[in-house]
C-alpha cells in the first residue's frame, strides 16, 4: 500500500486571490501616480506614448508559484513580483531609448536595469527592450493607506522602454510564443519568426538613419538660412548697403559623387564653411542631374544665396526667380529676391517681392520688418510703422526693430 503523504503549507489560490484583490485599488493608484509623474517629467520630441497595467491575477498566480512558492504560503500578505506593476514608454526612434533611460535614472531611485535581447546572436529571435525597476517614490504613494494593505518594502514598478516596432513585435511574440503551450519546433516556422523580427529591427535602424539624415540636413539648412539673414542684416540703417563679403578662394572640383541627397548635404556643408565656389559647382551639378521642380526650386534658392554671399546680386536674383518659376509657392525665394533688391536700393521692386512672399505666407515677421525698412527708405513712414507693428505682433521686436521704431518716432515728432 502506497502511503499518501500530506503536504503542508501549500499556497491557497483563493486566499491569495482575496489578498491580491484587496491590494488592486492601491496598486492601481500608485501606478497611475508614477505614470503621471513620467508624463509630466519626460522631455522628448516626439512625445512617447504610454501603456500601463497591473498584472491580472491569472497571470500573477502561476508566476508566484514558480518564483516565490514559500512566500505564497502566507496568503495574508501580498507577494510581490518585479512586474506586478508595469509601464511601457513607447518611443518613435531608437535614439530616444537612451534619452528616456537617462531621464528616468535621474527621476527615480533605480533598483535594476536590464536590456532584454542585448545578448542574442544573429541566429536568434526575440524582442528587445530596456526594463528598469524603480522603487516607489514617496510622492507617488496614496495619501491614505488602509491598515490591511501595508506597502511591502520590496514593492517595485517596472518601466519598459521600447520603440513602436519593438512594442509591436513584443505584443505578437507574447501571443504566439510566450502564452502558447506549444512553441514552433519546425525550422521554417522559426525562420519566419526570425525573419519578421529581423525585418522590424532593420526598419527601426532605417527609420533612425532617415531621422539622422533629416537632422543633419535641417541643421545645415538652418545654419545656411541664418547666415544669409545675418549677411542681409549687416546693412547701413539709412542706406541699406550690405557689408562686403570675402569671396571664397575654393576651386570647383565638379567631381562630387553619390546620391542627390549626398550632393545636397555636401553642397550645404561647403556653403556653410565658406567654400562658395565649390558649393556653387555642386549646386550646378545637381541642377543638371534632376528634373523635379520641387528639388530644383530648393537648389536654385540655395545657389542664389551663395551668389548673394559673393555679392553677385544679378546672379542671385536670376536664381531666386528660377526658384519661384519651379515652385510658385516658394515664399522664401520671393523674400530673398526682395532682400537683394533692397540691398541694391531698388525699394519699390523689393516691396513687390515682399508682397508676393506675404501673399503666400502671411505670418512672416521678418518680411514685415524688411518691408517696413523699404517703406522707410521710400519715406512712407506711416506704412512703415504699420509693418513694424505687424512684425511685433508676430513676436519680432529685436534690436533692429527698436532702432527702426526710434527713427520712425523721430520722423513723426518732426512732423514728417
Tab-separated table of C-alpha atoms in Angstrom:
chain	number	residue	atom	x	y	z
A	1	UNK	CA	0.000	0.000	0.000
A	2	UNK	CA	1.364	3.361	-1.017
A	3	UNK	CA	1.360	5.923	1.789
A	4	UNK	CA	-0.409	9.164	0.949
A	5	UNK	CA	1.951	11.795	2.362
A	6	UNK	CA	0.331	15.031	3.472
A	7	UNK	CA	1.930	18.140	2.053
A	8	UNK	CA	1.730	21.142	4.348
A	9	UNK	CA	1.993	24.869	3.598
A	10	UNK	CA	0.660	24.679	0.056
A	11	UNK	CA	-0.358	28.117	-1.269
A	12	UNK	CA	-4.098	28.654	-1.346
A	13	UNK	CA	-5.148	30.137	-4.649
A	14	UNK	CA	-8.407	31.501	-3.232
A	15	UNK	CA	-6.715	33.140	-0.270
A	16	UNK	CA	-4.004	34.619	-2.488
A	17	UNK	CA	-6.706	35.949	-4.781
A	18	UNK	CA	-8.511	37.657	-1.896
A	19	UNK	CA	-5.280	39.282	-0.773
A	20	UNK	CA	-4.475	40.352	-4.309
A	21	UNK	CA	-7.928	41.849	-4.817
A	22	UNK	CA	-7.530	43.777	-1.567
A	23	UNK	CA	-4.401	45.419	-2.959
A	24	UNK	CA	-5.601	46.070	-6.524
A	25	UNK	CA	-7.008	49.557	-5.969
A	26	UNK	CA	-3.887	50.583	-4.025
A	27	UNK	CA	-1.562	49.313	-6.771
A	28	UNK	CA	-3.693	50.979	-9.432
A	29	UNK	CA	-3.418	54.349	-7.668
A	30	UNK	CA	0.348	54.023	-7.241
A	31	UNK	CA	0.748	53.066	-10.901
A	32	UNK	CA	-1.398	55.997	-12.005
A	33	UNK	CA	0.750	58.405	-9.961
A	34	UNK	CA	4.008	57.025	-11.407
A	35	UNK	CA	2.682	57.286	-14.969
A	36	UNK	CA	1.525	60.840	-14.309
A	37	UNK	CA	4.972	61.718	-12.969
A	38	UNK	CA	6.576	60.239	-16.085
A	39	UNK	CA	4.297	62.145	-18.431
A	40	UNK	CA	4.948	65.383	-16.578
A	41	UNK	CA	8.715	64.957	-16.339
A	42	UNK	CA	9.938	63.237	-19.515
A	43	UNK	CA	11.018	65.703	-22.187
A	44	UNK	CA	11.151	64.203	-25.650
A	45	UNK	CA	10.083	65.102	-29.166
A	46	UNK	CA	8.022	63.487	-30.467
A	47	UNK	CA	6.377	62.661	-27.153
A	48	UNK	CA	6.260	58.942	-26.298
A	49	UNK	CA	3.056	57.046	-25.700
A	50	UNK	CA	2.369	55.119	-22.517
A	51	UNK	CA	0.786	51.798	-21.618
A	52	UNK	CA	0.339	50.717	-18.021
A	53	UNK	CA	-1.180	47.700	-16.325
A	54	UNK	CA	-1.499	45.868	-13.047
A	55	UNK	CA	-0.744	42.186	-13.591
A	56	UNK	CA	-4.020	40.277	-13.620
A	57	UNK	CA	-4.371	37.526	-11.053
A	58	UNK	CA	-4.491	34.690	-13.587
A	59	UNK	CA	-1.009	35.694	-14.770
A	60	UNK	CA	0.152	36.597	-11.280
A	61	UNK	CA	-0.689	33.285	-9.579
A	62	UNK	CA	1.342	30.826	-11.729
A	63	UNK	CA	4.312	33.210	-11.679
A	64	UNK	CA	4.173	33.417	-7.881
A	65	UNK	CA	4.116	29.613	-7.702
A	66	UNK	CA	7.212	29.456	-9.921
A	67	UNK	CA	9.188	32.208	-8.248
A	68	UNK	CA	8.022	32.523	-4.647
A	69	UNK	CA	6.096	29.397	-3.564
A	70	UNK	CA	7.218	29.616	0.074
A	71	UNK	CA	6.141	33.231	0.436
A	72	UNK	CA	2.872	32.385	-1.298
A	73	UNK	CA	2.018	30.010	1.546
A	74	UNK	CA	1.473	33.075	3.729
A	75	UNK	CA	-1.598	34.176	1.851
A	76	UNK	CA	-2.429	37.123	4.114
A	77	UNK	CA	0.347	39.325	2.765
A	78	UNK	CA	0.951	40.471	-0.778
A	79	UNK	CA	3.644	38.502	-2.560
A	80	UNK	CA	5.442	40.966	-4.789
A	81	UNK	CA	6.765	40.397	-8.280
A	82	UNK	CA	9.078	42.723	-10.189
A	83	UNK	CA	6.445	43.182	-12.895
A	84	UNK	CA	3.360	43.360	-10.697
A	85	UNK	CA	3.070	46.973	-11.881
A	86	UNK	CA	4.297	47.830	-15.331
A	87	UNK	CA	4.532	50.907	-17.534
A	88	UNK	CA	5.705	50.926	-21.139
A	89	UNK	CA	7.227	54.066	-22.563
A	90	UNK	CA	6.930	53.669	-26.330
A	91	UNK	CA	9.211	55.893	-28.411
A	92	UNK	CA	9.330	56.644	-32.101
A	93	UNK	CA	13.071	56.196	-32.690
A	94	UNK	CA	15.973	54.114	-31.440
A	95	UNK	CA	17.916	57.147	-30.242
A	96	UNK	CA	15.016	58.059	-27.942
A	97	UNK	CA	15.546	54.918	-25.850
A	98	UNK	CA	18.824	56.043	-24.275
A	99	UNK	CA	17.468	59.551	-23.699
A	100	UNK	CA	14.366	58.254	-21.909
A	101	UNK	CA	16.542	55.887	-19.860
A	102	UNK	CA	18.812	58.782	-18.873
A	103	UNK	CA	15.880	60.894	-17.718
A	104	UNK	CA	14.289	58.009	-15.778
A	105	UNK	CA	17.578	57.352	-13.965
A	106	UNK	CA	17.617	60.997	-12.865
A	107	UNK	CA	13.956	60.915	-11.855
A	108	UNK	CA	13.688	57.725	-9.766
A	109	UNK	CA	15.585	55.512	-7.356
A	110	UNK	CA	16.750	52.704	-9.663
A	111	UNK	CA	16.887	49.121	-8.405
A	112	UNK	CA	17.932	47.394	-11.626
A	113	UNK	CA	18.327	47.959	-15.372
A	114	UNK	CA	18.065	45.027	-17.777
A	115	UNK	CA	18.459	45.192	-21.533
A	116	UNK	CA	16.388	42.395	-22.999
A	117	UNK	CA	17.703	40.849	-26.220
A	118	UNK	CA	21.112	42.509	-25.965
A	119	UNK	CA	22.903	39.146	-25.814
A	120	UNK	CA	21.049	37.458	-28.675
A	121	UNK	CA	23.078	36.069	-31.529
A	122	UNK	CA	22.203	36.778	-35.151
A	123	UNK	CA	20.563	33.328	-35.313
A	124	UNK	CA	18.138	34.061	-32.503
A	125	UNK	CA	14.906	35.973	-32.449
A	126	UNK	CA	13.104	37.753	-29.642
A	127	UNK	CA	12.015	41.177	-28.613
A	128	UNK	CA	14.391	43.889	-27.476
A	129	UNK	CA	13.515	46.197	-24.649
A	130	UNK	CA	15.039	48.117	-21.741
A	131	UNK	CA	13.490	47.118	-18.402
A	132	UNK	CA	14.040	49.419	-15.424
A	133	UNK	CA	12.950	48.545	-11.886
A	134	UNK	CA	12.275	51.574	-9.701
A	135	UNK	CA	11.486	51.988	-6.040
A	136	UNK	CA	8.093	53.517	-5.353
A	137	UNK	CA	8.602	57.273	-4.860
A	138	UNK	CA	7.109	58.813	-1.744
A	139	UNK	CA	5.196	61.340	-3.824
A	140	UNK	CA	3.506	58.501	-5.735
A	141	UNK	CA	2.058	56.788	-2.654
A	142	UNK	CA	-1.633	57.319	-1.809
A	143	UNK	CA	-2.384	59.957	0.817
A	144	UNK	CA	-4.137	57.363	2.968
A	145	UNK	CA	-3.139	53.708	3.144
A	146	UNK	CA	-5.591	51.284	4.800
A	147	UNK	CA	-4.211	49.272	7.711
A	148	UNK	CA	-4.986	45.990	5.986
A	149	UNK	CA	-2.885	46.919	2.916
A	150	UNK	CA	0.572	47.958	4.160
A	151	UNK	CA	3.041	48.778	1.404
A	152	UNK	CA	5.540	45.902	1.009
A	153	UNK	CA	9.149	47.003	1.470
A	154	UNK	CA	10.230	45.277	-1.738
A	155	UNK	CA	7.439	46.678	-3.927
A	156	UNK	CA	8.809	47.994	-7.232
A	157	UNK	CA	7.440	49.175	-10.554
A	158	UNK	CA	8.841	48.001	-13.873
A	159	UNK	CA	9.253	50.603	-16.608
A	160	UNK	CA	9.871	49.214	-20.092
A	161	UNK	CA	11.291	51.407	-22.839
A	162	UNK	CA	10.699	50.335	-26.430
A	163	UNK	CA	10.320	51.689	-29.901
A	164	UNK	CA	6.948	51.388	-31.605
A	165	UNK	CA	8.190	48.453	-33.689
A	166	UNK	CA	9.795	46.715	-30.715
A	167	UNK	CA	6.495	47.007	-28.884
A	168	UNK	CA	4.574	45.618	-31.863
A	169	UNK	CA	6.902	42.618	-32.041
A	170	UNK	CA	6.672	42.019	-28.282
A	171	UNK	CA	2.872	42.019	-28.402
A	172	UNK	CA	2.760	39.480	-31.221
A	173	UNK	CA	5.520	37.308	-29.788
A	174	UNK	CA	3.749	37.274	-26.418
A	175	UNK	CA	0.672	35.751	-28.045
A	176	UNK	CA	2.455	33.339	-30.390
A	177	UNK	CA	5.282	32.152	-28.163
A	178	UNK	CA	5.118	33.205	-24.539
A	179	UNK	CA	1.437	32.464	-23.844
A	180	UNK	CA	1.263	29.402	-26.057
A	181	UNK	CA	1.674	25.898	-24.667
A	182	UNK	CA	3.370	24.944	-27.923
A	183	UNK	CA	6.357	26.691	-29.445
A	184	UNK	CA	7.181	26.013	-33.085
A	185	UNK	CA	9.917	23.454	-33.480
A	186	UNK	CA	9.544	23.384	-37.239
A	187	UNK	CA	12.532	25.229	-38.697
A	188	UNK	CA	10.582	27.011	-41.456
A	189	UNK	CA	8.208	28.442	-38.850
A	190	UNK	CA	11.062	29.546	-36.616
A	191	UNK	CA	12.776	31.098	-39.610
A	192	UNK	CA	9.619	33.056	-40.387
A	193	UNK	CA	9.504	34.406	-36.852
A	194	UNK	CA	13.200	35.279	-37.012
A	195	UNK	CA	12.672	36.934	-40.384
A	196	UNK	CA	9.821	39.067	-39.054
A	197	UNK	CA	11.853	40.188	-36.061
A	198	UNK	CA	14.835	40.968	-38.279
A	199	UNK	CA	12.623	42.999	-40.611
A	200	UNK	CA	11.255	45.077	-37.747
A	201	UNK	CA	14.726	45.581	-36.292
A	202	UNK	CA	16.040	46.670	-39.687
A	203	UNK	CA	13.066	49.026	-40.063
A	204	UNK	CA	13.935	50.652	-36.733
A	205	UNK	CA	17.512	51.145	-37.913
A	206	UNK	CA	16.392	52.612	-41.247
A	207	UNK	CA	13.936	54.980	-39.542
A	208	UNK	CA	16.766	56.170	-37.301
A	209	UNK	CA	19.105	56.651	-40.266
A	210	UNK	CA	16.447	58.719	-42.035
A	211	UNK	CA	15.945	60.808	-38.913
A	212	UNK	CA	19.710	61.317	-38.524
A	213	UNK	CA	19.888	62.473	-42.140
A	214	UNK	CA	16.968	64.857	-41.655
A	215	UNK	CA	18.555	66.328	-38.526
A	216	UNK	CA	21.838	66.862	-40.315
A	217	UNK	CA	20.064	68.303	-43.346
A	218	UNK	CA	17.888	70.619	-41.250
A	219	UNK	CA	20.923	71.703	-39.262
A	220	UNK	CA	22.776	72.675	-42.418
A	221	UNK	CA	19.674	74.416	-43.775
A	222	UNK	CA	19.140	76.393	-40.562
A	223	UNK	CA	22.771	77.464	-40.468
A	224	UNK	CA	22.649	78.459	-44.136
A	225	UNK	CA	19.432	80.451	-43.687
A	226	UNK	CA	20.631	82.202	-40.528
A	227	UNK	CA	23.937	83.116	-42.133
A	228	UNK	CA	22.072	84.583	-45.109
A	229	UNK	CA	19.883	86.658	-42.776
A	230	UNK	CA	22.931	87.830	-40.853
A	231	UNK	CA	24.541	88.990	-44.092
A	232	UNK	CA	21.347	90.744	-45.119
A	233	UNK	CA	21.131	92.436	-41.705
A	234	UNK	CA	24.692	93.766	-41.881
A	235	UNK	CA	23.492	96.888	-43.664
A	236	UNK	CA	23.669	100.563	-43.027
A	237	UNK	CA	20.406	101.637	-41.406
A	238	UNK	CA	19.982	104.629	-43.672
A	239	UNK	CA	21.309	103.384	-46.992
A	240	UNK	CA	20.536	99.640	-46.713
A	241	UNK	CA	24.003	98.804	-48.024
A	242	UNK	CA	25.450	95.375	-47.292
A	243	UNK	CA	28.926	94.910	-45.892
A	244	UNK	CA	31.391	93.251	-48.296
A	245	UNK	CA	31.690	89.501	-48.041
A	246	UNK	CA	35.033	87.850	-48.783
A	247	UNK	CA	34.718	85.574	-51.765
A	248	UNK	CA	35.893	82.010	-51.238
A	249	UNK	CA	39.116	81.004	-52.922
A	250	UNK	CA	37.984	77.380	-53.172
A	251	UNK	CA	38.410	75.675	-56.512
A	252	UNK	CA	35.470	73.905	-58.049
A	253	UNK	CA	36.042	70.188	-58.307
A	254	UNK	CA	32.928	69.116	-60.148
A	255	UNK	CA	33.772	65.564	-59.115
A	256	UNK	CA	31.303	65.037	-56.281
A	257	UNK	CA	29.766	61.589	-56.315
A	258	UNK	CA	26.832	59.998	-54.552
A	259	UNK	CA	23.085	60.339	-54.385
A	260	UNK	CA	21.281	63.646	-54.806
A	261	UNK	CA	20.836	63.743	-51.024
A	262	UNK	CA	24.590	63.264	-50.544
A	263	UNK	CA	25.331	66.022	-53.032
A	264	UNK	CA	22.886	68.420	-51.357
A	265	UNK	CA	24.416	67.800	-47.931
A	266	UNK	CA	27.927	68.246	-49.336
A	267	UNK	CA	26.946	71.483	-51.060
A	268	UNK	CA	25.276	72.859	-47.938
A	269	UNK	CA	28.280	71.970	-45.804
A	270	UNK	CA	30.681	73.641	-48.234
A	271	UNK	CA	28.353	76.637	-48.398
A	272	UNK	CA	28.244	76.945	-44.596
A	273	UNK	CA	32.021	76.537	-44.426
A	274	UNK	CA	32.530	79.480	-46.796
A	275	UNK	CA	33.697	77.387	-49.762
A	276	UNK	CA	31.278	79.175	-52.042
A	277	UNK	CA	32.792	78.337	-55.422
A	278	UNK	CA	32.781	74.625	-54.609
A	279	UNK	CA	29.255	74.823	-53.248
A	280	UNK	CA	28.039	76.566	-56.413
A	281	UNK	CA	29.726	73.919	-58.556
A	282	UNK	CA	27.853	71.137	-56.747
A	283	UNK	CA	24.554	73.062	-56.802
A	284	UNK	CA	25.029	73.371	-60.568
A	285	UNK	CA	25.813	69.662	-60.841
A	286	UNK	CA	22.577	68.835	-59.013
A	287	UNK	CA	20.570	71.167	-61.261
A	288	UNK	CA	21.943	69.343	-64.299
A	289	UNK	CA	21.026	65.945	-62.840
A	290	UNK	CA	17.441	66.385	-61.654
A	291	UNK	CA	14.191	67.216	-63.399
A	292	UNK	CA	11.976	67.503	-60.316
A	293	UNK	CA	10.695	71.077	-59.996
A	294	UNK	CA	10.415	70.919	-56.210
A	295	UNK	CA	14.060	69.881	-55.888
A	296	UNK	CA	15.152	72.395	-58.495
A	297	UNK	CA	13.391	75.203	-56.646
A	298	UNK	CA	15.310	74.394	-53.470
A	299	UNK	CA	18.667	74.121	-55.230
A	300	UNK	CA	18.220	77.347	-57.211
A	301	UNK	CA	17.314	79.083	-53.950
A	302	UNK	CA	20.487	77.930	-52.229
A	303	UNK	CA	22.704	78.639	-55.186
A	304	UNK	CA	21.194	82.118	-55.223
A	305	UNK	CA	22.132	82.504	-51.548
A	306	UNK	CA	25.709	81.518	-52.406
A	307	UNK	CA	25.837	84.115	-55.194
A	308	UNK	CA	24.428	86.674	-52.752
A	309	UNK	CA	27.214	85.897	-50.260
A	310	UNK	CA	29.707	86.639	-53.055
A	311	UNK	CA	27.982	89.980	-53.807
A	312	UNK	CA	26.915	88.646	-57.217
A	313	UNK	CA	23.467	90.143	-56.923
A	314	UNK	CA	22.330	89.732	-60.539
A	315	UNK	CA	23.180	86.024	-60.434
A	316	UNK	CA	21.382	85.726	-57.096
A	317	UNK	CA	18.264	87.428	-58.482
A	318	UNK	CA	18.303	85.148	-61.509
A	319	UNK	CA	18.405	82.029	-59.305
A	320	UNK	CA	15.681	83.259	-56.942
A	321	UNK	CA	13.445	83.948	-59.973
A	322	UNK	CA	14.139	80.455	-61.326
A	323	UNK	CA	13.315	79.029	-57.895
A	324	UNK	CA	9.911	80.741	-57.994
A	325	UNK	CA	9.323	79.555	-61.574
A	326	UNK	CA	9.939	75.959	-60.448
A	327	UNK	CA	7.767	76.350	-57.357
A	328	UNK	CA	5.358	79.326	-57.423
A	329	UNK	CA	4.634	78.700	-53.709
A	330	UNK	CA	8.233	79.303	-52.658
A	331	UNK	CA	7.591	82.265	-50.364
A	332	UNK	CA	11.175	82.313	-49.078
A	333	UNK	CA	12.578	82.697	-52.581
A	334	UNK	CA	10.322	85.708	-53.099
A	335	UNK	CA	11.519	87.096	-49.752
A	336	UNK	CA	15.180	86.577	-50.671
A	337	UNK	CA	14.569	88.262	-54.026
A	338	UNK	CA	13.210	91.252	-52.133
A	339	UNK	CA	16.297	91.375	-49.920
A	340	UNK	CA	18.560	91.564	-52.970
A	341	UNK	CA	16.525	94.409	-54.447
A	342	UNK	CA	16.690	96.216	-51.091
A	343	UNK	CA	20.462	95.841	-50.971
A	344	UNK	CA	20.583	97.332	-54.482
A	345	UNK	CA	18.454	100.249	-53.312
A	346	UNK	CA	15.518	99.203	-55.525
A	347	UNK	CA	12.919	99.530	-52.774
A	348	UNK	CA	9.790	99.533	-54.940
A	349	UNK	CA	10.846	96.249	-56.569
A	350	UNK	CA	11.725	94.881	-53.126
A	351	UNK	CA	8.248	95.720	-51.806
A	352	UNK	CA	6.655	93.865	-54.725
A	353	UNK	CA	8.658	90.765	-53.782
A	354	UNK	CA	7.797	91.114	-50.086
A	355	UNK	CA	4.133	91.457	-51.042
A	356	UNK	CA	4.346	88.262	-53.073
A	357	UNK	CA	6.010	86.424	-50.185
A	358	UNK	CA	3.366	87.588	-47.691
A	359	UNK	CA	0.563	86.595	-50.054
A	360	UNK	CA	1.930	83.066	-49.889
A	361	UNK	CA	2.600	83.127	-46.135
A	362	UNK	CA	1.127	85.961	-44.115
A	363	UNK	CA	2.889	85.024	-40.861
A	364	UNK	CA	6.474	86.045	-41.581
A	365	UNK	CA	7.588	88.613	-39.035
A	366	UNK	CA	10.934	89.256	-40.744
A	367	UNK	CA	9.258	90.018	-44.053
A	368	UNK	CA	7.091	92.677	-42.391
A	369	UNK	CA	10.243	94.149	-40.875
A	370	UNK	CA	12.085	94.158	-44.201
A	371	UNK	CA	9.097	95.712	-45.935
A	372	UNK	CA	8.958	98.329	-43.152
A	373	UNK	CA	12.591	99.198	-43.904
A	374	UNK	CA	11.818	99.519	-47.598
A	375	UNK	CA	8.857	101.824	-46.932
A	376	UNK	CA	11.042	103.865	-44.581
A	377	UNK	CA	13.596	104.372	-47.351
A	378	UNK	CA	10.755	105.498	-49.635
A	379	UNK	CA	9.684	108.000	-46.941
A	380	UNK	CA	6.347	106.227	-46.449
A	381	UNK	CA	6.664	106.361	-42.658
A	382	UNK	CA	3.046	105.590	-41.809
A	383	UNK	CA	3.024	102.347	-43.790
A	384	UNK	CA	6.463	101.516	-42.398
A	385	UNK	CA	5.112	101.847	-38.844
A	386	UNK	CA	2.159	99.592	-39.671
A	387	UNK	CA	4.502	96.876	-40.946
A	388	UNK	CA	6.728	97.253	-37.909
A	389	UNK	CA	3.667	96.790	-35.681
A	390	UNK	CA	2.746	93.662	-37.642
A	391	UNK	CA	6.249	92.287	-37.093
A	392	UNK	CA	5.910	92.970	-33.358
A	393	UNK	CA	2.529	91.199	-33.254
A	394	UNK	CA	4.229	88.123	-34.682
A	395	UNK	CA	6.884	88.236	-31.962
A	396	UNK	CA	9.731	90.128	-33.639
A	397	UNK	CA	10.967	93.027	-31.515
A	398	UNK	CA	14.763	92.775	-31.636
A	399	UNK	CA	17.435	95.464	-31.658
A	400	UNK	CA	16.929	96.303	-35.355
A	401	UNK	CA	13.176	96.701	-34.882
A	402	UNK	CA	13.660	99.025	-31.924
A	403	UNK	CA	16.175	101.091	-33.881
A	404	UNK	CA	13.761	101.473	-36.795
A	405	UNK	CA	10.927	102.368	-34.408
A	406	UNK	CA	13.043	105.080	-32.793
A	407	UNK	CA	13.798	106.505	-36.261
A	408	UNK	CA	10.087	106.493	-37.107
A	409	UNK	CA	9.185	108.181	-33.820
A	410	UNK	CA	11.753	110.858	-34.607
A	411	UNK	CA	10.202	111.371	-38.043
A	412	UNK	CA	6.706	111.721	-36.554
A	413	UNK	CA	7.989	114.113	-33.877
A	414	UNK	CA	9.424	116.245	-36.647
A	415	UNK	CA	6.035	116.285	-38.338
A	416	UNK	CA	7.436	114.024	-41.088
